Short mmCIF file of C-alpha atoms in Angstrom, two decimals:
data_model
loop_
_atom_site.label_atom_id
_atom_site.label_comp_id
_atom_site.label_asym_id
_atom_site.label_seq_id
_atom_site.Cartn_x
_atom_site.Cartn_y
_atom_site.Cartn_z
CA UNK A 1 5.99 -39.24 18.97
CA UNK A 2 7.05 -40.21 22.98
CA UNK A 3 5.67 -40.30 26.17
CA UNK A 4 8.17 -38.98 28.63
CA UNK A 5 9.38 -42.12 29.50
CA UNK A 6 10.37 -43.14 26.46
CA UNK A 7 12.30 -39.92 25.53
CA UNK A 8 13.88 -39.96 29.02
CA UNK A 9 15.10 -43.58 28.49
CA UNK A 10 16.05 -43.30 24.75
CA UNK A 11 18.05 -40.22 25.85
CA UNK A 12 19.93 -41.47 28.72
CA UNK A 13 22.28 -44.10 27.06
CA UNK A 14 23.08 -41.63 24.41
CA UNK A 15 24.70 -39.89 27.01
CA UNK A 16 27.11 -42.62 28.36
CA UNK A 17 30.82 -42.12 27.03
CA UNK A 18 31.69 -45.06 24.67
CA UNK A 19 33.65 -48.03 25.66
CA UNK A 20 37.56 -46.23 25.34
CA UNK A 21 36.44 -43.65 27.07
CA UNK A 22 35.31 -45.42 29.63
CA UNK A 23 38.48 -47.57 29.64
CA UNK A 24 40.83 -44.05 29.78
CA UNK A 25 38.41 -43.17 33.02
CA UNK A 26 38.90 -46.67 34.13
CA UNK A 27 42.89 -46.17 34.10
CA UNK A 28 42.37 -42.68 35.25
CA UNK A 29 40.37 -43.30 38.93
CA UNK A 30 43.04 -46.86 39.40
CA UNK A 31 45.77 -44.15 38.88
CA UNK A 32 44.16 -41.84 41.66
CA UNK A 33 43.40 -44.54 44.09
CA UNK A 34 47.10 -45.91 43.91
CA UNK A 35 47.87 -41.94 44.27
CA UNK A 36 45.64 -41.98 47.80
CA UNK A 37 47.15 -45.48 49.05
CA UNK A 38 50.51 -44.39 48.73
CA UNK A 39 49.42 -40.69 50.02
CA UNK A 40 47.92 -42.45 52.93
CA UNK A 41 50.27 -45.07 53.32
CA UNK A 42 48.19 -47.47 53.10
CA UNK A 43 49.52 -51.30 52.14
CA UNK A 44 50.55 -51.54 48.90
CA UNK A 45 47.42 -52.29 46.65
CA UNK A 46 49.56 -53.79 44.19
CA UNK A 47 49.07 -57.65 43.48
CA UNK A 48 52.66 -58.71 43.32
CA UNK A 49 54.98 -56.16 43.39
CA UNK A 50 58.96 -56.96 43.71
CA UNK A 51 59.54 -54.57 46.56
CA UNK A 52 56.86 -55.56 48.64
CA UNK A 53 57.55 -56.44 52.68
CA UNK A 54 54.51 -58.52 53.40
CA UNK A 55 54.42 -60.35 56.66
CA UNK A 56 51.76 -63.04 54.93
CA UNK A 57 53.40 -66.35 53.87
CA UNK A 58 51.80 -66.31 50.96
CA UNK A 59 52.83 -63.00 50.07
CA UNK A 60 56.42 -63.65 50.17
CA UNK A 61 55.90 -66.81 48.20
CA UNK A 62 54.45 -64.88 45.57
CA UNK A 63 57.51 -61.89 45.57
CA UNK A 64 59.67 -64.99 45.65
CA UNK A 65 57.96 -66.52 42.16
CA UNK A 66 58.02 -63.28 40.97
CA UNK A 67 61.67 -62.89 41.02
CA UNK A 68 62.04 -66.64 39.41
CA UNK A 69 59.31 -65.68 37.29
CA UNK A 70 60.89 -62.21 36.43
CA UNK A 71 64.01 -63.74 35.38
CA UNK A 72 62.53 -66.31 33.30
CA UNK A 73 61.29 -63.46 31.26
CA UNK A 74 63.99 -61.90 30.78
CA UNK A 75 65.67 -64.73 29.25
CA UNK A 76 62.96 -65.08 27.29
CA UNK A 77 62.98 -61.84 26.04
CA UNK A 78 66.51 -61.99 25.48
CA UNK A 79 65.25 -64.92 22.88
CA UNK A 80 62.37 -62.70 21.78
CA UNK A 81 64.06 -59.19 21.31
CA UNK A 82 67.73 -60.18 21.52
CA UNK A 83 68.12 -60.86 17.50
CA UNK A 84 69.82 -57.99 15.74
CA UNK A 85 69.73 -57.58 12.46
CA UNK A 86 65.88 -58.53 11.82
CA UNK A 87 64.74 -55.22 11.45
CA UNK A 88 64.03 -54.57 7.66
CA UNK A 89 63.68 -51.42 5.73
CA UNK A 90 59.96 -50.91 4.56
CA UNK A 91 57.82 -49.05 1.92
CA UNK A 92 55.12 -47.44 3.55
CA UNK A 93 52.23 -50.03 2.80
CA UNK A 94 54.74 -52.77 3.97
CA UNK A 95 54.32 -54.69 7.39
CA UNK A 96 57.73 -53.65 9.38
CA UNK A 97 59.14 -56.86 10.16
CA UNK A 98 59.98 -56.85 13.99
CA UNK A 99 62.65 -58.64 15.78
CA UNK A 100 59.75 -61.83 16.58
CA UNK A 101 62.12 -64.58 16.85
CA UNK A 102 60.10 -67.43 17.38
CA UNK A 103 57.05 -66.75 18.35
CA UNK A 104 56.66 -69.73 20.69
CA UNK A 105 59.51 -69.22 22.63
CA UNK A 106 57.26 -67.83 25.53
CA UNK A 107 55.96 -71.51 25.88
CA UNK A 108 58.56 -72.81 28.32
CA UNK A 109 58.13 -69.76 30.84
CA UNK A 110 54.10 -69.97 30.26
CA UNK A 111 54.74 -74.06 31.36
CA UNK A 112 56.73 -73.07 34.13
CA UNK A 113 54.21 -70.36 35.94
CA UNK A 114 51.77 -73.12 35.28
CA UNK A 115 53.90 -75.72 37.40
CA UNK A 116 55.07 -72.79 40.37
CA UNK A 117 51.60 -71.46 40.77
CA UNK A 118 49.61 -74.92 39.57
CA UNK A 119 47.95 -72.54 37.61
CA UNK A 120 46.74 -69.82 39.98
CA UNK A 121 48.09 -67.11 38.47
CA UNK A 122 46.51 -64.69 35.50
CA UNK A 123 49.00 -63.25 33.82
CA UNK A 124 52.35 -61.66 33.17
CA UNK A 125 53.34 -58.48 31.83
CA UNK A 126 56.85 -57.21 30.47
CA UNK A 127 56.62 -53.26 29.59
CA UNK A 128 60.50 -51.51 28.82
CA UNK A 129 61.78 -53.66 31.40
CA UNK A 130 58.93 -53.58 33.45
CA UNK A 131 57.54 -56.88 34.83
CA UNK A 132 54.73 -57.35 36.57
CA UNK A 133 52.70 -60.94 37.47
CA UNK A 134 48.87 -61.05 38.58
CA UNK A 135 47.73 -64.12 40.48
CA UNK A 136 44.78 -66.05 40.85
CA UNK A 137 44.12 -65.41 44.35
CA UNK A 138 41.04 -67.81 44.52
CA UNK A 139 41.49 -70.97 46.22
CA UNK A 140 39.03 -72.68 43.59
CA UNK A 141 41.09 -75.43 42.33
CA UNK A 142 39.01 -76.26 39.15
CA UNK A 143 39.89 -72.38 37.96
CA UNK A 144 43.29 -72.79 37.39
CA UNK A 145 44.53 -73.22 33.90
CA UNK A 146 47.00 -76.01 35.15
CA UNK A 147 43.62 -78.42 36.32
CA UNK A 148 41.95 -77.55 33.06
CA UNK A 149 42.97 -79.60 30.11
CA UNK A 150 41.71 -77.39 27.12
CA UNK A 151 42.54 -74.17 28.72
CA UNK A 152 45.37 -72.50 26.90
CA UNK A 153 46.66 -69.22 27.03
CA UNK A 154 48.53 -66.55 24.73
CA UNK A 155 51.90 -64.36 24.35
CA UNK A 156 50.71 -60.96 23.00
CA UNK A 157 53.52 -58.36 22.13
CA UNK A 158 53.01 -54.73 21.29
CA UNK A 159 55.51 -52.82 19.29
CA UNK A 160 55.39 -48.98 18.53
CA UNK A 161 57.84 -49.06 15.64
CA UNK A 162 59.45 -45.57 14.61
CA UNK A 163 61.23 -44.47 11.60
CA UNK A 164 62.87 -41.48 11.30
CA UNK A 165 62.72 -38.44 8.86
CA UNK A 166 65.51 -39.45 6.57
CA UNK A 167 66.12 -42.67 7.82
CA UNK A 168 66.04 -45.83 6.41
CA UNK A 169 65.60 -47.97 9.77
CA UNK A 170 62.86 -48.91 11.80
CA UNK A 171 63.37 -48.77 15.38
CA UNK A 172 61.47 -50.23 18.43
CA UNK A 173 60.43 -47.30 20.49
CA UNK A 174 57.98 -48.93 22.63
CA UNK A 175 57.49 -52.85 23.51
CA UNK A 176 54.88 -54.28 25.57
CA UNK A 177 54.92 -58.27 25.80
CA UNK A 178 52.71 -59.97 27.77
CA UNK A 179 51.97 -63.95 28.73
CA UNK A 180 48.75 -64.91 29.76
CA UNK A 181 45.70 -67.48 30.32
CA UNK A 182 43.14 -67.17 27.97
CA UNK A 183 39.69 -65.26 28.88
CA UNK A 184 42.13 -63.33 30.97
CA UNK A 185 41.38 -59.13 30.91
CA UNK A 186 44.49 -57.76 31.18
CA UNK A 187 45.24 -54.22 32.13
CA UNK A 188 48.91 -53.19 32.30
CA UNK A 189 49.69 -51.79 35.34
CA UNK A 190 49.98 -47.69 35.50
CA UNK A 191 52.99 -48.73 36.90
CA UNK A 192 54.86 -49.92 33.85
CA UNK A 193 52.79 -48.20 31.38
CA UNK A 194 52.98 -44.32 32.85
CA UNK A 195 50.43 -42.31 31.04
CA UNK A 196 49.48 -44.91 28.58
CA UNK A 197 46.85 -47.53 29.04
CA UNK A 198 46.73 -50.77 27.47
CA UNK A 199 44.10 -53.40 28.08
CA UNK A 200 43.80 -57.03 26.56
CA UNK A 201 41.64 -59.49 26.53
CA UNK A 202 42.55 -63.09 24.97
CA UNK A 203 40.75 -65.77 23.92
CA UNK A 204 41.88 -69.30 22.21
CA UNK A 205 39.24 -70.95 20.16
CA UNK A 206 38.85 -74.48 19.36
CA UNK A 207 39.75 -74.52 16.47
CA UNK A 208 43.45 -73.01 17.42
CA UNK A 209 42.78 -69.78 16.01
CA UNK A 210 43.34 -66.88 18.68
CA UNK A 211 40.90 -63.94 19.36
CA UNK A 212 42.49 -60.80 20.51
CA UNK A 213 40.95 -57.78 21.48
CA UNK A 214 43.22 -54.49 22.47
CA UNK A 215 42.51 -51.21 23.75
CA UNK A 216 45.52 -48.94 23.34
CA UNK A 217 45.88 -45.46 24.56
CA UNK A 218 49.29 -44.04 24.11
CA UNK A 219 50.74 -40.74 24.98
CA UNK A 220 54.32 -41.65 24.32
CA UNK A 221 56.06 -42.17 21.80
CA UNK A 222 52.98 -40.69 19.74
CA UNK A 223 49.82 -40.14 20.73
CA UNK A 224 46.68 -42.83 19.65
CA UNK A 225 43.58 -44.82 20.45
CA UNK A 226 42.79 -48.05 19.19
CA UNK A 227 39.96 -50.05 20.02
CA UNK A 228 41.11 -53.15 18.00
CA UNK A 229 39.54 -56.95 17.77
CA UNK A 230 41.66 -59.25 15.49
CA UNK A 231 41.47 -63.57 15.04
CA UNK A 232 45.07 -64.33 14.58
CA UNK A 233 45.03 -68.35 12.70
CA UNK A 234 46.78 -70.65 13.26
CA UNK A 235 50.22 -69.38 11.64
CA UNK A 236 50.20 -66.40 14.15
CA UNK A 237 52.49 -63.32 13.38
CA UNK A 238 52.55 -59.95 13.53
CA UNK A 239 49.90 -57.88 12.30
CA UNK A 240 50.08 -53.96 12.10
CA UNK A 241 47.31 -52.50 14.36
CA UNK A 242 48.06 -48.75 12.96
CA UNK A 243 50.18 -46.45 11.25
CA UNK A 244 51.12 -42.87 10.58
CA UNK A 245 53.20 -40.25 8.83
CA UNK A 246 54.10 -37.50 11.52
CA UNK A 247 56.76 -34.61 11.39
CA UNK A 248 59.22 -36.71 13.42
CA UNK A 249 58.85 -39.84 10.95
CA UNK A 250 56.69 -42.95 10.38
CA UNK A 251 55.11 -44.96 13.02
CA UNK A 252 53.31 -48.71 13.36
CA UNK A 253 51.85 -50.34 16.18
CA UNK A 254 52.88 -54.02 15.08
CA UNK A 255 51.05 -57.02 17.38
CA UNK A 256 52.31 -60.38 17.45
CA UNK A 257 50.84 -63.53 18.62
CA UNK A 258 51.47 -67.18 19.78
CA UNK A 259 49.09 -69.71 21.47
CA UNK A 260 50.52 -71.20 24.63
CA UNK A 261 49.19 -74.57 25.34
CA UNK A 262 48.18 -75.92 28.83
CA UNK A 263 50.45 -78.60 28.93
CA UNK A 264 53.73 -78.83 27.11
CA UNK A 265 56.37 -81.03 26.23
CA UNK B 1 55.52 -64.36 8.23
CA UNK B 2 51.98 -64.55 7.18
CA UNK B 3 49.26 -62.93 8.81
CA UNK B 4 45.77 -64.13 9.03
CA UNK B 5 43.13 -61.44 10.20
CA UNK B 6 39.43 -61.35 10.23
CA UNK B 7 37.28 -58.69 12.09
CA UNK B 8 34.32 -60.20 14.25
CA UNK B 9 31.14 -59.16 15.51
CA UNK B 10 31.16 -60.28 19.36
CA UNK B 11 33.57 -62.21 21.50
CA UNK B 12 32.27 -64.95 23.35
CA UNK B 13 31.24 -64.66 27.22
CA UNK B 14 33.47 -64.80 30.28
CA UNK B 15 33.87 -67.94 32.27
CA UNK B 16 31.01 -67.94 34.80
CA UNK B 17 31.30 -67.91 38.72
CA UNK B 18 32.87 -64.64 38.83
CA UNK B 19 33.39 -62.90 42.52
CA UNK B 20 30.14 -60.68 43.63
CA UNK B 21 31.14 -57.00 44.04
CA UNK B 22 30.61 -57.80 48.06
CA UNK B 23 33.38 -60.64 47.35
CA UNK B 24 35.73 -58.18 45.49
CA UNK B 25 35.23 -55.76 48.58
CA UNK B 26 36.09 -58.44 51.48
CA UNK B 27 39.17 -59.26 48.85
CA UNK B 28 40.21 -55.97 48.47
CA UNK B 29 40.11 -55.37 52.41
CA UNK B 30 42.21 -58.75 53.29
CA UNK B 31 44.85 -58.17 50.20
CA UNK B 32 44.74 -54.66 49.07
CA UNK B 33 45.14 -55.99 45.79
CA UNK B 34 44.71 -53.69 42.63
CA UNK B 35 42.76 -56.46 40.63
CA UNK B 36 40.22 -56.24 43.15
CA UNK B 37 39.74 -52.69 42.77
CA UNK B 38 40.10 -52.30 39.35
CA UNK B 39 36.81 -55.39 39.10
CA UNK B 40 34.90 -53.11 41.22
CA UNK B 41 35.33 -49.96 39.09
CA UNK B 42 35.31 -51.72 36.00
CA UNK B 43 31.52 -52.94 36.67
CA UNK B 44 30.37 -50.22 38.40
CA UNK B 45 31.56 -47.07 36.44
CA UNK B 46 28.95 -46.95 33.57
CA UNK B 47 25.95 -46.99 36.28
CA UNK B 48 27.66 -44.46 38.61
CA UNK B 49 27.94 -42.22 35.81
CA UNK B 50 24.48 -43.03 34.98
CA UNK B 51 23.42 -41.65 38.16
CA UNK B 52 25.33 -38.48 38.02
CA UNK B 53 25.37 -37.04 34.41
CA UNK B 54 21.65 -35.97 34.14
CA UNK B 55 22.15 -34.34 37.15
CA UNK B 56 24.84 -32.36 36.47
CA UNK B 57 24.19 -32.35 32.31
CA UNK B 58 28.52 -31.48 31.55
CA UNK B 59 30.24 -34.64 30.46
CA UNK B 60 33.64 -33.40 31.90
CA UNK B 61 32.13 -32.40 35.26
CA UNK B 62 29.86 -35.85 35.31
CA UNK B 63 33.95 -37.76 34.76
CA UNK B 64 35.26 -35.31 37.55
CA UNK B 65 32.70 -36.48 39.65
CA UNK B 66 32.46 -40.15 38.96
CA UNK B 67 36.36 -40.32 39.94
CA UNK B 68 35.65 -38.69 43.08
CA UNK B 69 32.66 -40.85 43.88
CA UNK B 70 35.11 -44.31 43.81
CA UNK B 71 37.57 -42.25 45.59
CA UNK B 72 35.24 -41.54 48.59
CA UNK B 73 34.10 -45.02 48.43
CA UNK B 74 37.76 -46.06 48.41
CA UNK B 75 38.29 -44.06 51.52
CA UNK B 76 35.14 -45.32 53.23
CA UNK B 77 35.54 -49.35 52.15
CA UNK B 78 36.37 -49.79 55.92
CA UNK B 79 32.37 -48.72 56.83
CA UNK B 80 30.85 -50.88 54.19
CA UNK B 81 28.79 -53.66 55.62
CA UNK B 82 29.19 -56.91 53.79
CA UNK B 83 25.29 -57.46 54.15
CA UNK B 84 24.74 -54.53 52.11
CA UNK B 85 24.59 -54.39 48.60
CA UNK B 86 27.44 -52.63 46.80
CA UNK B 87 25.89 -51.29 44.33
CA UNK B 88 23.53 -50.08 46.43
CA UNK B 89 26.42 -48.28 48.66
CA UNK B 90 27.78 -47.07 46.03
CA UNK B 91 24.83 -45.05 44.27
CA UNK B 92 24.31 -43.58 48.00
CA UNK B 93 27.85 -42.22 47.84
CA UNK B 94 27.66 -40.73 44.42
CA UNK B 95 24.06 -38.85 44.86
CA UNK B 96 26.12 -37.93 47.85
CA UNK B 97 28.72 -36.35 45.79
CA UNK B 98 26.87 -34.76 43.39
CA UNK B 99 24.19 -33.43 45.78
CA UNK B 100 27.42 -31.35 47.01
CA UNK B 101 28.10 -30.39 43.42
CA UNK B 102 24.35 -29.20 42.94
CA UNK B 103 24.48 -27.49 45.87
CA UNK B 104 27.30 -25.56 45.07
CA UNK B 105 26.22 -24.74 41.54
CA UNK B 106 22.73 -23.56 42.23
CA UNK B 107 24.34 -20.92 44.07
CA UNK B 108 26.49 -19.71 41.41
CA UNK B 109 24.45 -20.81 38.31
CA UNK B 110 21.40 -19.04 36.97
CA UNK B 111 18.75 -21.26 35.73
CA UNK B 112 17.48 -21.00 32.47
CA UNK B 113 14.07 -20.49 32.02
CA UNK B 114 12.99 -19.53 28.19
CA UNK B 115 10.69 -21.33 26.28
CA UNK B 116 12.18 -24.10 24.07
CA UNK B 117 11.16 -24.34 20.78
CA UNK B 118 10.75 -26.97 18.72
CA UNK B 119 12.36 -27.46 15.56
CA UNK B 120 11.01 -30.76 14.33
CA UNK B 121 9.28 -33.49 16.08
CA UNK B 122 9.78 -35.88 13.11
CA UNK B 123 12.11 -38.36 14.36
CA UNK B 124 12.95 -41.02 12.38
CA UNK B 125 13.10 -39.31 8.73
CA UNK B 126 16.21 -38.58 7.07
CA UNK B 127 18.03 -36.59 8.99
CA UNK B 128 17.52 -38.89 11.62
CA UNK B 129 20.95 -38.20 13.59
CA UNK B 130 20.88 -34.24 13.56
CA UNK B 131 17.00 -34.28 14.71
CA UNK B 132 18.22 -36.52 17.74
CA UNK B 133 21.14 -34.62 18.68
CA UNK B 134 18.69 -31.85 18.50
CA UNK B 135 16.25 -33.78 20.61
CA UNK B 136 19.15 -34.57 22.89
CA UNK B 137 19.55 -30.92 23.90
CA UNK B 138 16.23 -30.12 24.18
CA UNK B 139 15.53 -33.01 27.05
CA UNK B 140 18.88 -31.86 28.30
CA UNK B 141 17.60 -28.23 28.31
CA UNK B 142 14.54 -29.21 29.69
CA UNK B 143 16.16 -31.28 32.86
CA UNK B 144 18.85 -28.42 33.28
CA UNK B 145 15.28 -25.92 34.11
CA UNK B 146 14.33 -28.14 36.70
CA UNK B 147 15.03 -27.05 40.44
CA UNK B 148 17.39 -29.85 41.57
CA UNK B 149 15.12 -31.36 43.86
CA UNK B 150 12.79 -31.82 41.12
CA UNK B 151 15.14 -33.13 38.44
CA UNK B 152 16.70 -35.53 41.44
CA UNK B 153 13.21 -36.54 41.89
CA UNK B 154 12.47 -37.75 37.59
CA UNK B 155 16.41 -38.87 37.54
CA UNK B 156 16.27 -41.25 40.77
CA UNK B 157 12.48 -42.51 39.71
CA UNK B 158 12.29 -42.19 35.98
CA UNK B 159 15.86 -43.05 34.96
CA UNK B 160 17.31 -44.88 37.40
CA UNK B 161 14.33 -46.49 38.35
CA UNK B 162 13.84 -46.15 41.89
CA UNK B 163 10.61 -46.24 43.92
CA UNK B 164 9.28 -43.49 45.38
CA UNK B 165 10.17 -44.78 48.66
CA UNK B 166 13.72 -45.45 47.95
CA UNK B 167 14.00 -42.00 46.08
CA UNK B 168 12.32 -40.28 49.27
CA UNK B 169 15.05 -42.26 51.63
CA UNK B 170 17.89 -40.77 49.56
CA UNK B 171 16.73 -37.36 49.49
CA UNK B 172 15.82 -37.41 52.97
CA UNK B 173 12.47 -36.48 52.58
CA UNK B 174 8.45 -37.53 52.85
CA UNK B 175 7.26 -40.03 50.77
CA UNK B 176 4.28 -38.07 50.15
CA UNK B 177 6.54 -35.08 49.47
CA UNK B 178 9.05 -37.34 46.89
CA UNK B 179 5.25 -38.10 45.10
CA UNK B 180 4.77 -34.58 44.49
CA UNK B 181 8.07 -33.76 43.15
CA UNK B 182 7.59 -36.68 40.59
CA UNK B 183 4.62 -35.15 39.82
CA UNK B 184 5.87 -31.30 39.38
CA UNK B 185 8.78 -32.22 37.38
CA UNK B 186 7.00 -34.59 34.78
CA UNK B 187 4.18 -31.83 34.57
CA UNK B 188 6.99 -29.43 33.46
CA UNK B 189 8.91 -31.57 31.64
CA UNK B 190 5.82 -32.65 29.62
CA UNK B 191 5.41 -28.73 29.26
CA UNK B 192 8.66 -28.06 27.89
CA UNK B 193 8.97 -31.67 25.08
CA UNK B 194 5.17 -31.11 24.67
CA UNK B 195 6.31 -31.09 21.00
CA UNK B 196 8.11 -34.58 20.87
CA UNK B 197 5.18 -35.79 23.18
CA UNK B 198 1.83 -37.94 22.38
CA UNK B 199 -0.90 -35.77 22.75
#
């Protein structure tokens, strides 16, 4: 037995939508707002966006990086997805082996927004061809990964794997790869994602182990949720997140990992 | 390649010296940037909802409504006051929104008025879950008979935990008159959960 009080206040958080669903709302009122700005034409709300004509200095600098930055990322992904031939055929309780390459190789372009931004930036996100950079716009100096010795960051790629009725290949049909700082929460952009959301958040321990927690909402290729926290060790590599036997064929969500350090080479 | 993978219980806590929500707002107005934005909603969204769900009592409408609250705040960033609190702001705009809501509903929506009865007032035996979801419904229930201004009154003192004063600003009323309302709805609240209640 309760005094009204109590029931009121054991009843209200009962009511609150759990922590997904308040991630899809999340996505949902960013994806209006952008909807009104642009509506409105209001200045781009966008961080860093390639096609952006701002008068500010800094601005440009930034679109500037960004195109350096964009292209360094693509010839890194060039390393990381340009392999053929590392696909393998899989059993169903197998791990699908995706093209990883090595799984460092995002180290040189994670040094290199280090040294253009000197470390005010957040983090960098490739989705189908789709890049997009968030920077640190705080002028604190002591917050920026490249003045902190132990901070490191992370390369996270997500990989929606298909394989088809009758076929005995896995294809990618979906690839999200993404560099950043650790303790960063990164939300892909609506604008290279579409109707899915993705969120990350990355953390390297101590002890070089790598804490990753993912919240996935796809529409495309195939509908899921995932609300996911792994500790990738030292070794790294892919881990299968989820999978699924639909009419259209087999499906995995396949994350791979890497720790980038602070200062390399 | 080998994969290592443990599950874990809690992830350790953000860096300290994050922006204020007033920061994020002066931010927002000087870059327009999205990560500005998307802070503000992010910390916000779980207390705005707060405030509107037991007023309106439908999950889907309380999401509708939520979205529209940042959306009117969005449009209105350029009359925030950087002396104000947000969060403070913000709450005003979303009793704002769903005031319109409950206005528009009580003219369309019949209340409901029969006596609830109780099923079991046992919580915490077995069937622990079921008796709270039916507990759920009945406090739901019993909110949804409330005349608005009364449920505004127990939701703005009793759940979000407003002083009468405060509560009597936002609903543009007497403080004397907000006291009353607090009153009248806990005496029919208490009237309707008498079951679940200490005697």
């Amino acid at each position: 037995m309760n005094d009204l009080n109590d029931l009121l206040h054991n009843w209200a958080p009962r009511q609150e939508p759990s922590s997904v669903e308040l991630r899809i709302q999340h996505e949902q009122i960013l994806k209006r707002l952008v909807n009104v700005a642009e509506a409105t034409s209001v200045a781009p709300i966008v961080a860093v966006r390639r096609e952006t004509s701002a008068s500010n200095s800094s601005m440009l600098n930034c679109v500037a990086v960004v195109a350096v930055a964009a292209s360094l990322l693509l010839a890194t992904s060039m390393f990381w997805f340009g392999h053929p031939g590392r696909l393998t055929n899989s059993r169903e309780s197998e791990l699908v082996s995706v093209p990883a390459g090595d799984p460092t190789s995002g180290q040189p372009l994670f040094s290199e927004l280090n040294r253009m931004f000197e470390g005010h930036w957040r983090w960098l996100s490739e989705v189908n061809g789709n890049v997009h950079l968030e920077v640190d716009e705080s002028t604190d100096d002591g917050a920026a990964i490249g003045h902190n010795e132990t901070n490191a960051g992370v390369s996270v790629r997500l990989t929606v794997m298909q394989r088809r009725t009758n076929d005995a290949k896995w294809t990618v049909v979906w690839d999200a790869l993404v560099l950043t700082r650790s303790e960063e929460w990164v939300r892909l952009p609506i604008e290279s994602t579409g109707d899915n959301a993705v969120s990350i958040w990355a953390y390297s321990m101590p002890d070089g182990s790598t804490l990753i927690e993912s919240d996935v909402v796809l529409t495309v290729p195939i509908p899921v949720r995932l609300s996911e926290q792994h500790v990738f060790g030292t070794s790294h590599g892919p881990a299968r997140l989820w999978s699924a036997r639909r009419s259209e064929g087999e499906f995995q969500i396949i994350q791979s990992v890497a720790r980038m350090e602070a200062h390399h080479g | 390649m080998s994969v290592t993978i443990e599950t874990i219980e809690a992830k350790p806590h953000k860096q300290a010296g994050e922006s204020t929500d007033e920061q994020l707002v002066e931010r927002f107005r000087a870059t327009r940037c999205t990560q500005s934005a998307s802070e503000l909603v992010h910390r916000n969204l779980r207390r705005v909802r707060a405030v509107i769900y037991p007023m309106v009592l439908d999950h889907s409408l309380a999401d509708d409504l939520t979205q529209e609250t940042f959306l009117r705040a969005w449009r209105a960033f350029g009359n925030f006051r950087a002396e104000a609190k947000f969060s403070t702001w913000l709450t005003r705009i979303a009793w704002n929104v769903v005031q319109d809501e409950v206005s528009r509903r009580e003219r369309t929506v019949a209340v409901v008025t029969e006596p609830i009865e109780v099923i079991s007032a046992s919580i915490g035996q077995p069937d622990h879950s079921l008796l709270k979801h039916e507990l759920d419904e009945q406090i739901a229930n019993a909110l949804a008979s409330l005349s608005a201004k009364l449920r505004a009154a127990i939701v703005l003192t009793g759940l979000q935990q407003l002083s009468a004063d405060e509560a009597a600003e936002l609903e543009g009323c007497s403080v004397a008159t907000m006291y009353w309302r607090i009153h009248e709805a806990r005496r029919q609240l208490e009237g309707r959960l008498s079951g679940y209640l200490k005697t």
